Every structure is written in C-alpha cells, then in structure tokens.
Short mmCIF file of C-alpha atoms and ligand atoms in Angstrom, two decimals:
data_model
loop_
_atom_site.label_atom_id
_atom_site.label_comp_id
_atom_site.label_asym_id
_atom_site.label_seq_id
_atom_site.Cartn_x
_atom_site.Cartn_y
_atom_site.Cartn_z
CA UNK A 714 -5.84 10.36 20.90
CA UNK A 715 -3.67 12.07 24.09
CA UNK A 716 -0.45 10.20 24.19
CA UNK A 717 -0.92 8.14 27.59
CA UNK A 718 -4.20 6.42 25.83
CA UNK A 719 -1.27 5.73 22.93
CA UNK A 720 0.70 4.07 24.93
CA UNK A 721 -1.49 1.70 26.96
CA UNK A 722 -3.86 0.94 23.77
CA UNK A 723 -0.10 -0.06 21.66
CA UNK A 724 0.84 -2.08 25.83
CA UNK A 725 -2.61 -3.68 25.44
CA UNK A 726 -2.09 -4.87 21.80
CA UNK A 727 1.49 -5.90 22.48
CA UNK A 728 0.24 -8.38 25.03
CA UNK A 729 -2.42 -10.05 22.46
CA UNK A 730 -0.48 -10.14 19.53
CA UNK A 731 0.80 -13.59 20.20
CA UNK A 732 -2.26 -14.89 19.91
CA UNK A 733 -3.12 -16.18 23.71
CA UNK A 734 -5.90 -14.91 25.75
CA UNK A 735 -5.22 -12.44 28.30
CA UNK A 736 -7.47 -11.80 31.33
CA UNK A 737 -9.07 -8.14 31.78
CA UNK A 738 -7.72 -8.25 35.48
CA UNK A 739 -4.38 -9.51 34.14
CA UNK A 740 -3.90 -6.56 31.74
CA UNK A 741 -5.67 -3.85 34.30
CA UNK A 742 -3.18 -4.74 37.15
CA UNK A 743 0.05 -4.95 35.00
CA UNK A 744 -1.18 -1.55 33.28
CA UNK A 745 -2.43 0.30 36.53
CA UNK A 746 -6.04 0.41 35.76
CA UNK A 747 -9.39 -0.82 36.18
CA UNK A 748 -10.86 -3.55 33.87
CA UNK A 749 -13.42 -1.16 33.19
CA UNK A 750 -10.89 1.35 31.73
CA UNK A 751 -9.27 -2.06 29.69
CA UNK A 752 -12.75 -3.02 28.34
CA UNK A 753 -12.89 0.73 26.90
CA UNK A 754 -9.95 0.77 25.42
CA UNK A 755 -10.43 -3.08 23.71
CA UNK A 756 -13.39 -1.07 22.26
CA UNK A 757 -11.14 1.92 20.78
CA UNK A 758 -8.66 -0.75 19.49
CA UNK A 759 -11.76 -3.14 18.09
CA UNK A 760 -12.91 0.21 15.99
CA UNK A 761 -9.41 0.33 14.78
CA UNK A 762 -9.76 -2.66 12.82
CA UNK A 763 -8.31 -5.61 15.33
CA UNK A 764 -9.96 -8.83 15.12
CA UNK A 765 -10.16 -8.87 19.32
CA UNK A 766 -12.95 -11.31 20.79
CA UNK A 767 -13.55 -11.90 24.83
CA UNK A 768 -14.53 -15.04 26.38
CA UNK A 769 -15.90 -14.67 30.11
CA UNK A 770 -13.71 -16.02 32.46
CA UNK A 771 -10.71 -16.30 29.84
CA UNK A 772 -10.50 -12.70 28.65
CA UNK A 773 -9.81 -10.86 25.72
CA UNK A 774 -8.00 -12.90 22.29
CA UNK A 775 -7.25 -11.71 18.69
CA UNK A 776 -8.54 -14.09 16.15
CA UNK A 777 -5.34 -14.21 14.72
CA UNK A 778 -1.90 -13.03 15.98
CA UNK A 779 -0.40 -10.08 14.51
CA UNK A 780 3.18 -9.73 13.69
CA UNK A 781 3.79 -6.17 15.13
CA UNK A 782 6.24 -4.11 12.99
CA UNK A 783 9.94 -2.76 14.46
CA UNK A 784 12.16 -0.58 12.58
CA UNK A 785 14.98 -2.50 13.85
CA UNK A 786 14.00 -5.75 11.86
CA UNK A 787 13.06 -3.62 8.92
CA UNK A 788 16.19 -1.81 8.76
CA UNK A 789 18.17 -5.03 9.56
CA UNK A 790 16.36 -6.48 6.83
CA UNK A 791 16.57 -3.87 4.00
CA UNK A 792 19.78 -4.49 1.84
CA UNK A 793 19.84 -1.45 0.10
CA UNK A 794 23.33 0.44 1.04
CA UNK A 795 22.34 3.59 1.43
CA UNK A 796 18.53 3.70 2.64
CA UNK A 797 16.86 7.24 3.64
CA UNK A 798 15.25 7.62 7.06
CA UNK A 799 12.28 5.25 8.04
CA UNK A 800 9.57 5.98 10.62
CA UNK A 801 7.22 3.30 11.90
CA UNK A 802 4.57 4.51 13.42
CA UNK A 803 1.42 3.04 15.18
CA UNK A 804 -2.21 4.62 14.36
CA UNK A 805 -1.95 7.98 11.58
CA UNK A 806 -4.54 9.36 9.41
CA UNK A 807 -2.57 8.66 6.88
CA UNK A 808 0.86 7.88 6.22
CA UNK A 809 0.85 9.98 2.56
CA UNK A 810 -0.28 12.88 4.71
CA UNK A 811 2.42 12.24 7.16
CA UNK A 812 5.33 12.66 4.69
CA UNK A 813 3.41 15.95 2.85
CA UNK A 814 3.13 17.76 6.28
CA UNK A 815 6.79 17.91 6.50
CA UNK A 816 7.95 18.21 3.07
CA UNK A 817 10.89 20.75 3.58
CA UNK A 818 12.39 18.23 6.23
CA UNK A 819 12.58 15.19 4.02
CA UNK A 820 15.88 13.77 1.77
CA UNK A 821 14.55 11.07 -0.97
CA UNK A 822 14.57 8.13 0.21
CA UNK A 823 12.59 9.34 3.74
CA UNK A 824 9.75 6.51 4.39
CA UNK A 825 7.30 5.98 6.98
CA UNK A 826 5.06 3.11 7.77
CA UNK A 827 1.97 2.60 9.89
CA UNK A 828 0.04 -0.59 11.85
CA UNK A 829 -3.12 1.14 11.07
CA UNK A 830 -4.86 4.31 8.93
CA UNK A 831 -7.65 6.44 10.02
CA UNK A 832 -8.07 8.03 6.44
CA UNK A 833 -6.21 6.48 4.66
CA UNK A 834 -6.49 7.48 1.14
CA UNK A 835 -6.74 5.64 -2.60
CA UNK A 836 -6.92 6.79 -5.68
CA UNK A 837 -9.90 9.35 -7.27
CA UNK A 838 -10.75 10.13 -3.88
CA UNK A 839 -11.56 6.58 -2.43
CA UNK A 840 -10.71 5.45 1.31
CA UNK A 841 -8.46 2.96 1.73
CA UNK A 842 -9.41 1.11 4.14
CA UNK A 843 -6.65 0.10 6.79
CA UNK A 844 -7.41 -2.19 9.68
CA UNK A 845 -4.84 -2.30 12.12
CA UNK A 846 -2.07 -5.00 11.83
CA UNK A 847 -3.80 -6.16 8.63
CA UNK A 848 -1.82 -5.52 5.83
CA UNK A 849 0.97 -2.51 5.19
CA UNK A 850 0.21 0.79 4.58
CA UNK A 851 3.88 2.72 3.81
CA UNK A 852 5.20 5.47 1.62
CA UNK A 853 8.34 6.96 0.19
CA UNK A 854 9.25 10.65 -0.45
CA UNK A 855 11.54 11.78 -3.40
CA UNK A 856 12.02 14.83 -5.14
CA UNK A 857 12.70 14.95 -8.81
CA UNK A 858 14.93 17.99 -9.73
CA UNK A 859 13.17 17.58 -13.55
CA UNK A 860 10.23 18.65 -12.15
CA UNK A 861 6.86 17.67 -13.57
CA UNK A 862 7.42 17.13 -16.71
CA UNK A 863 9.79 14.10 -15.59
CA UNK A 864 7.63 12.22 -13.76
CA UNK A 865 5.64 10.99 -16.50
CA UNK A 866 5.10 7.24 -16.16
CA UNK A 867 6.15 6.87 -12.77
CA UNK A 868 3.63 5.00 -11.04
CA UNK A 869 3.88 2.27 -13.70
CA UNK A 870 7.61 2.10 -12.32
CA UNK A 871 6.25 1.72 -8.85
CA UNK A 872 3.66 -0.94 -10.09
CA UNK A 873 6.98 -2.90 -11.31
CA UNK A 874 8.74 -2.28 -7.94
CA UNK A 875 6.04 -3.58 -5.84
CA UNK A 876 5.86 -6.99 -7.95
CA UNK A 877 9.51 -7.34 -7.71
CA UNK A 878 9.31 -7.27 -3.86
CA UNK A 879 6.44 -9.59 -3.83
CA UNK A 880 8.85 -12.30 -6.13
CA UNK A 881 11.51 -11.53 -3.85
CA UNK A 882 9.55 -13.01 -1.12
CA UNK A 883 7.81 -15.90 -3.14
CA UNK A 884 4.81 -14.49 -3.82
CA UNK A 885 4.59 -15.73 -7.76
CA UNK A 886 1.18 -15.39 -10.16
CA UNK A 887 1.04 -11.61 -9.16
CA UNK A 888 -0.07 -8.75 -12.09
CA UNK A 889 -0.40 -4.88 -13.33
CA UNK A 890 -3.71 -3.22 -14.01
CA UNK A 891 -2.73 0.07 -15.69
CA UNK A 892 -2.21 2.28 -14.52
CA UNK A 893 -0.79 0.79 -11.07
CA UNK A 894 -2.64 -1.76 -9.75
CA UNK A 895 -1.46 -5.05 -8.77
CA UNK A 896 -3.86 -7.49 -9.39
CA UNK A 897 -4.17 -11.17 -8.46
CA UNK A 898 -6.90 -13.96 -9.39
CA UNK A 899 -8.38 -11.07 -11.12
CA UNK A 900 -8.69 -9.38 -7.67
CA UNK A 901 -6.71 -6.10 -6.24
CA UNK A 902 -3.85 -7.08 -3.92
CA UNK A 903 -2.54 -3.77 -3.38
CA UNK A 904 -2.60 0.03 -4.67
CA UNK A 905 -0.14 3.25 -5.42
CA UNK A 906 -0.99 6.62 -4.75
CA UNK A 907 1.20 9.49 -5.94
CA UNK A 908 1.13 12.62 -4.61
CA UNK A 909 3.10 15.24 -5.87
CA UNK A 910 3.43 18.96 -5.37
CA UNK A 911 5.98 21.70 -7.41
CA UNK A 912 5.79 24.75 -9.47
CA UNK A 913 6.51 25.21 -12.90
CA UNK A 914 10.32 25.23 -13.37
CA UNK A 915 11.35 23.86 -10.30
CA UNK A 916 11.27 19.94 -8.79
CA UNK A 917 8.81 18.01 -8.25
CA UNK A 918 8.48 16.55 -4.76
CA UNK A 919 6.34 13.20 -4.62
CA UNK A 920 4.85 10.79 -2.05
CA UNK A 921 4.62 7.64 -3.01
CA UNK A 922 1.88 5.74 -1.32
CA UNK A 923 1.76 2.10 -1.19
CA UNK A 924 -1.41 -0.51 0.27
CA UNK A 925 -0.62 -3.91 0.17
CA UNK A 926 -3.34 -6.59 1.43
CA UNK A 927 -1.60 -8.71 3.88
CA UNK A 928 -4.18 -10.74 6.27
CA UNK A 929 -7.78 -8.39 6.18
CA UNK A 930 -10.24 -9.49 9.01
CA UNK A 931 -12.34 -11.51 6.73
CA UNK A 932 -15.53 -9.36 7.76
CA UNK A 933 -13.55 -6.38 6.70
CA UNK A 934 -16.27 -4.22 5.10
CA UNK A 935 -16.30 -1.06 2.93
CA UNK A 936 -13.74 -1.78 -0.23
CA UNK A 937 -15.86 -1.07 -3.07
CA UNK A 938 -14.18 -3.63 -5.59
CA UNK A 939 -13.11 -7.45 -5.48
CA UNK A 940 -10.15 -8.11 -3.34
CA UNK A 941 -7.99 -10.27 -2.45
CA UNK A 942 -4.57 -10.37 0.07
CA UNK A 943 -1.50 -12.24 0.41
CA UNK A 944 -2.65 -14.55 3.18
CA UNK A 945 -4.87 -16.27 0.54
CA UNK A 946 -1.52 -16.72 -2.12
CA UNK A 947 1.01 -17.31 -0.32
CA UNK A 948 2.72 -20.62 0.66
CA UNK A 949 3.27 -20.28 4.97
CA UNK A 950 2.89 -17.01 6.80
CA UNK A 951 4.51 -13.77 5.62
CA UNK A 952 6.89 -11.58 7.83
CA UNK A 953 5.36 -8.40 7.51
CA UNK A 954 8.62 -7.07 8.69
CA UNK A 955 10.39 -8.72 5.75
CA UNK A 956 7.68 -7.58 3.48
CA UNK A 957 8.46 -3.93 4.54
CA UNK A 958 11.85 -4.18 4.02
CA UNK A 959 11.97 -5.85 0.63
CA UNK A 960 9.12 -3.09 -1.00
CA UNK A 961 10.87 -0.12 0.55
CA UNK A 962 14.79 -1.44 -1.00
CA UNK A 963 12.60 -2.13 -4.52
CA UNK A 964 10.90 1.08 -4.67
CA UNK A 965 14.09 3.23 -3.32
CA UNK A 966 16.12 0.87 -5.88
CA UNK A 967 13.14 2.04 -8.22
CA UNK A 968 13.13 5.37 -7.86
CA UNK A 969 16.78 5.74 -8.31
CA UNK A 970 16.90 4.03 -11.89
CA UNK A 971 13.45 5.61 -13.22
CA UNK A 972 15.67 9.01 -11.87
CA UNK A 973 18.15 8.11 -13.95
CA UNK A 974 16.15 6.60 -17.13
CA UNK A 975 12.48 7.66 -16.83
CA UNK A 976 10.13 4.57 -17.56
CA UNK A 977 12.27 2.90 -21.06
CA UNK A 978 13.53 0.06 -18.23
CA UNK A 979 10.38 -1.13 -16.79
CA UNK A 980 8.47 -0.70 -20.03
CA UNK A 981 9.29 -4.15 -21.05
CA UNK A 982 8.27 -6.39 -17.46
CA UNK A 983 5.53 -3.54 -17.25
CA UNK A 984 4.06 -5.18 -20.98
CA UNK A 985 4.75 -8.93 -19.37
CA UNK A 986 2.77 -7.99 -16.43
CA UNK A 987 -0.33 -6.01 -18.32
CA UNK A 988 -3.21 -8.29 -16.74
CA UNK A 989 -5.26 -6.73 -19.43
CA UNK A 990 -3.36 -7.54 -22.36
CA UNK A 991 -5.74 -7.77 -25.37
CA UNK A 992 -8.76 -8.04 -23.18
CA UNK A 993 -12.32 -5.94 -24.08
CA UNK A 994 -12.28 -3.45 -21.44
CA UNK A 995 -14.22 0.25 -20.70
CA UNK A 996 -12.17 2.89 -20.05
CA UNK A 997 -14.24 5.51 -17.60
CA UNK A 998 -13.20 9.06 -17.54
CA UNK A 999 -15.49 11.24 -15.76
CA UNK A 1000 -18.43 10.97 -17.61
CA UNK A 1001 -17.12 9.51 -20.58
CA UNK A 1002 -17.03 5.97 -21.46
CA UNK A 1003 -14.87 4.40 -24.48
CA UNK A 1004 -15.28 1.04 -25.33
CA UNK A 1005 -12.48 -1.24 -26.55
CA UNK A 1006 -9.37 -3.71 -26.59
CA UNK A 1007 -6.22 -3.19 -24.15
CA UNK A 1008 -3.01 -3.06 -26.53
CA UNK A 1009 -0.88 -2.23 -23.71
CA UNK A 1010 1.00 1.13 -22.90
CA UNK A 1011 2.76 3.73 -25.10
CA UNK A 1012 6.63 4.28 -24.25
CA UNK A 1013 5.47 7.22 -22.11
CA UNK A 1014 3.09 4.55 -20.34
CA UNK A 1015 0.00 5.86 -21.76
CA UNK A 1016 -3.03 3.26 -22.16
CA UNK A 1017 -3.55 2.03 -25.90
CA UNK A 1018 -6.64 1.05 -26.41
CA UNK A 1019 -8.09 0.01 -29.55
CA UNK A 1020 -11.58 0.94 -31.16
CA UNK A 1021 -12.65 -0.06 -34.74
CA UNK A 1022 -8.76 -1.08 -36.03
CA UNK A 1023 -7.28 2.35 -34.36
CA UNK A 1024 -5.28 2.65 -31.53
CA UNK A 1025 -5.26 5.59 -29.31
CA UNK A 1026 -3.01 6.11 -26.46
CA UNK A 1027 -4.89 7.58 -23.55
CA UNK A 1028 -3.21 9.76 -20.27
CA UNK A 1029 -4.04 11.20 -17.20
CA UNK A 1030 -5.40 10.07 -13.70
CA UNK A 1031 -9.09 9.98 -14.19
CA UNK A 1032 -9.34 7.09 -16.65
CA UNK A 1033 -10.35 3.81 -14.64
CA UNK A 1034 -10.18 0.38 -16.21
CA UNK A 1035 -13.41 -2.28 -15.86
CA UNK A 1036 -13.79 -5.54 -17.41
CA UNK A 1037 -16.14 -4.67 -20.11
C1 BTN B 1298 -5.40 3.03 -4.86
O1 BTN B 1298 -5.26 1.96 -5.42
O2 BTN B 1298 -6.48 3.64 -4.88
C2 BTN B 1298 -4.23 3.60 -4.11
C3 BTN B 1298 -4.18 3.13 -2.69
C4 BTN B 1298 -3.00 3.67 -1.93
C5 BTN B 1298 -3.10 3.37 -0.44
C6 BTN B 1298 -1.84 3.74 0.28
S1 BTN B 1298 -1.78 3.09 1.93
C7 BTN B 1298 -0.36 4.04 2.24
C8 BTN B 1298 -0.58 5.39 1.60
N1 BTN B 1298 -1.29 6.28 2.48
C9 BTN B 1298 -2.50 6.59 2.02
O3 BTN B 1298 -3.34 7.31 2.60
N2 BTN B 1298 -2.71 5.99 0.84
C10 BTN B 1298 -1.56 5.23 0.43
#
C-alpha cells in the first residue's frame, strides 16, 4: 500500500473509531476526495478485518468502536524503569517479521506492535488471523548471549508472563496449555511464537511473538480451533492501550529473570496453571500419535506424559496437545 493510501485509510478509521456514523460526503470533503474514492477505500479497510457497515443517507459506522493504540499511552502506562524501544505501527505482514528484518539494529527489550496483520503467523505454520483493531498482535526482541542451548523452556516463561499481565488487569480464570498456550473455558485466548536465529557458539537472538484475542468481529472466520477473547471474560471494557503496556513490562520483566535463572522460577505457577493437569490427552507429532495422561512438565519444561504406569518427558516444537 503507497503511503498517501496509508494515511487517508488510518484518517478514515480515526474518524469511525468512536463509534458514530460518518457521512461519505463528510469524510470525502474533509479528506480532499470523492465519495467514490472513500467508498474504495471503506472496502480496503473492510478486507482488513474492520467491522464497518453503511446506512444510506447516514453513512459509513463500525459495529463497535475501536480503541486505537498510541505509543504515548503505552509508554506512559508501562512501569518498567528501563523499557527498550517500542514501535506501534498500523497494518504489517507481520509484526515477528518486522523485528527479524532488522535484527542487527535491535537492543533487548526492542518491541513493536500492530492494529492489524496481513500474515500474521502461529505456530507449525498456521495463520494467525489478525483483524484490524481486534485484539493485539505485539512482539519483543532479546538476544541471549548463552546461545541456544539456554533458551530451553522459554516459551513456558512467556506463557507465565502473559497470564501475569492478564491478572494485572483483572482478567482472573485464565490457563497454560503446554507448551504456551493460554487457554480459557477450554478455549485459546491467545498464542506465543518464538523465533529465534544463531549459530553454534554464539547468542541466540529471539522474537517473541505474542496474539492475544481482545474483541474478534464475531463473524471472524478462518481459526481452525475453538476460541475465545477477552471481551467475553472480562468485567467492563479493556484498554487495549493498558493491555499493551502491562504484557510488554511482564514479558521484558520476564525475560530478564528467565536471563538470569532459566525456567526453575516459573516452573512452579507454570504446574498451577497446567490446564491439562492429569487429563487423557493425544500428543501429535508429525505422524505419530501417543496416547496418554498429562503429568505436567519436567524441570527443563518438557511434557510428561504417562502411558501404562511410565512417564516419559517429551521435547521439541512439533508435539501438539488434543483432548483425547
Ligand atoms: C500460536 O499459538 O500459534 C502462536 C501465535 C502467535 C501470533 C503472534 S501475533 C504477533 C506475532 N506476529 C506473528 O506473525 N505471530 C505472532
């Protein structure tokens, strides 16, 4: 998208996120062009994942307003002392990529955030879908001079971070599918990618990629497993600005102790929060499937898992959990 198309689609969607309708002729004259040229760019804007309806003779609404995010509130919010460098941006493919196309120019710490994701990315190669204003869609870089071999466990770490900041802003009844999902009413709330990127003996740079469900469009389509998002848990409206601030100062405050420690002091809330705890489950790895009963993680945040009395402790990226 050129840059002038930027700016009047982010004009056009400051105007609607209150909530109120806005006329086509209202938005064309303040923006300098026709309401044909407004009706095409509603369209772009409606393909990015905003709820916008029209009404003739009263305009264009969004079903719901959207609290746009500003890096001034985040920042103002965060409470962190010393906080790296945050970037809010509007419409990316996606805000892991961001951070790994610039790698060499980033201290730890160095987050960005976006209102919306083109590709946005999960785990195992899924999308993650990311409708505009919907939820947030943020992620941290650090590099970890151990290298590889240190890092070990660190997305249950992040898991633990991202509940924290939810109980920091009221959200209670919230859980951890290993290896880093967090789970509510049985349904995923939000997901952590790690991306990381070093050679042998020296560190290990990661991007830390974080979806949290916020308020989806309820005919948001193409998530390929039961989900759920904060508007239907919480008590009141969130401030998604709030919400930024509070998981960015958790998973800096995060990565600085698991730096420090490794995993040992988020093994034990990690065990309080294991939403399969001593349920039957299937573990799918590739091809193969192995039957049997969650008995938590190892101290190096493996997944136990127990078949005919023995428990084995299983690694690695590729293993999915599914009720059995
Ligand atoms: C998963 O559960 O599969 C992980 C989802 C991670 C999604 C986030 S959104 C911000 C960051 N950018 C991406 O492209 N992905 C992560």
């Amino acid at each position: 998208m050129n840059k002038h198309a930027e700016a009047i689609r982010s004009q056009i969607i400051g105007r609607l996120a209150g909530g109120h309708f806005c006329s086509g002729e209202a938005l064309g004259q303040e923006l300098g062009i026709s309401r044909a040229a407004v009706s095409g760019h509603v369209k772009a804007l409606l393909a990015l994942g905003l709820d916008i309806f029209s009404v003739t003779g009263k305009g264009y609404k969004l079903a719901s307003p959207i609290e746009l995010l500003h890096s001034t509130k985040i920042v103002a919010y965060r409470t962190q002392d010393n906080t790296g460098t945050l970037e809010v941006l509007n419409v990316i493919d996606s805000t892991n990529q961001y951070l790994k196309d610039k790698l060499a120019e980033l201290g730890n710490g160095h987050a960005c955030i976006a209102e919306a994701q083109t590709a946005g990315r999960g785990r195992h190669g899924r999308t993650w879908v990311s409708p505009f204003g919907a939820s947030l869609y943020l992620s941290m870089y650090w590099s970890f001079a151990g290298g590889y071999q240190v890092v070990g466990g660190l997305s249950l770490a992040v898991g633990v971070a991202v509940v924290s900041a939810l109980n920091k802003v009221g959200v209670r009844d919230v859980q951890l599918k290993w290896p880093n999902d967090i789970y509510a009413q049985g349904k995923k709330l939000a997901g952590v990618l790690i991306e990381a990127e070093g050679q042998m003996g020296s560190a290990c740079e990661c991007v830390l990629g974080i979806g949290l469900n916020v308020a989806l469009p309820v005919n948001t389509s193409g998530i390929d497993q039961p989900w759920i998002n904060l508007a239907q848990i919480s008590e009141g409206a969130l401030d998604r600005n709030r919400l930024a601030a509070c998981l960015l100062d958790e998973l800096q405050a995060a990565l600085e102790k698991f730096e420090a420690f490794g995993l040992q002091p988020f093994l034990e809330t990690w065990r309080d929060l294991d939403v399969y705890r001593d349920q039957h489950v299937k573990l799918i790895m590739g091809q193969k499937v192995v039957l049997g009963r969650c008995r938590g993680i190892d101290n190096n945040g493996a997944l136990l898992l127990e078949t005919e009395g023995v428990s084995r402790a299983y690694h690695g990226g590729e293993i999915s959990v599914r009720k059995a």
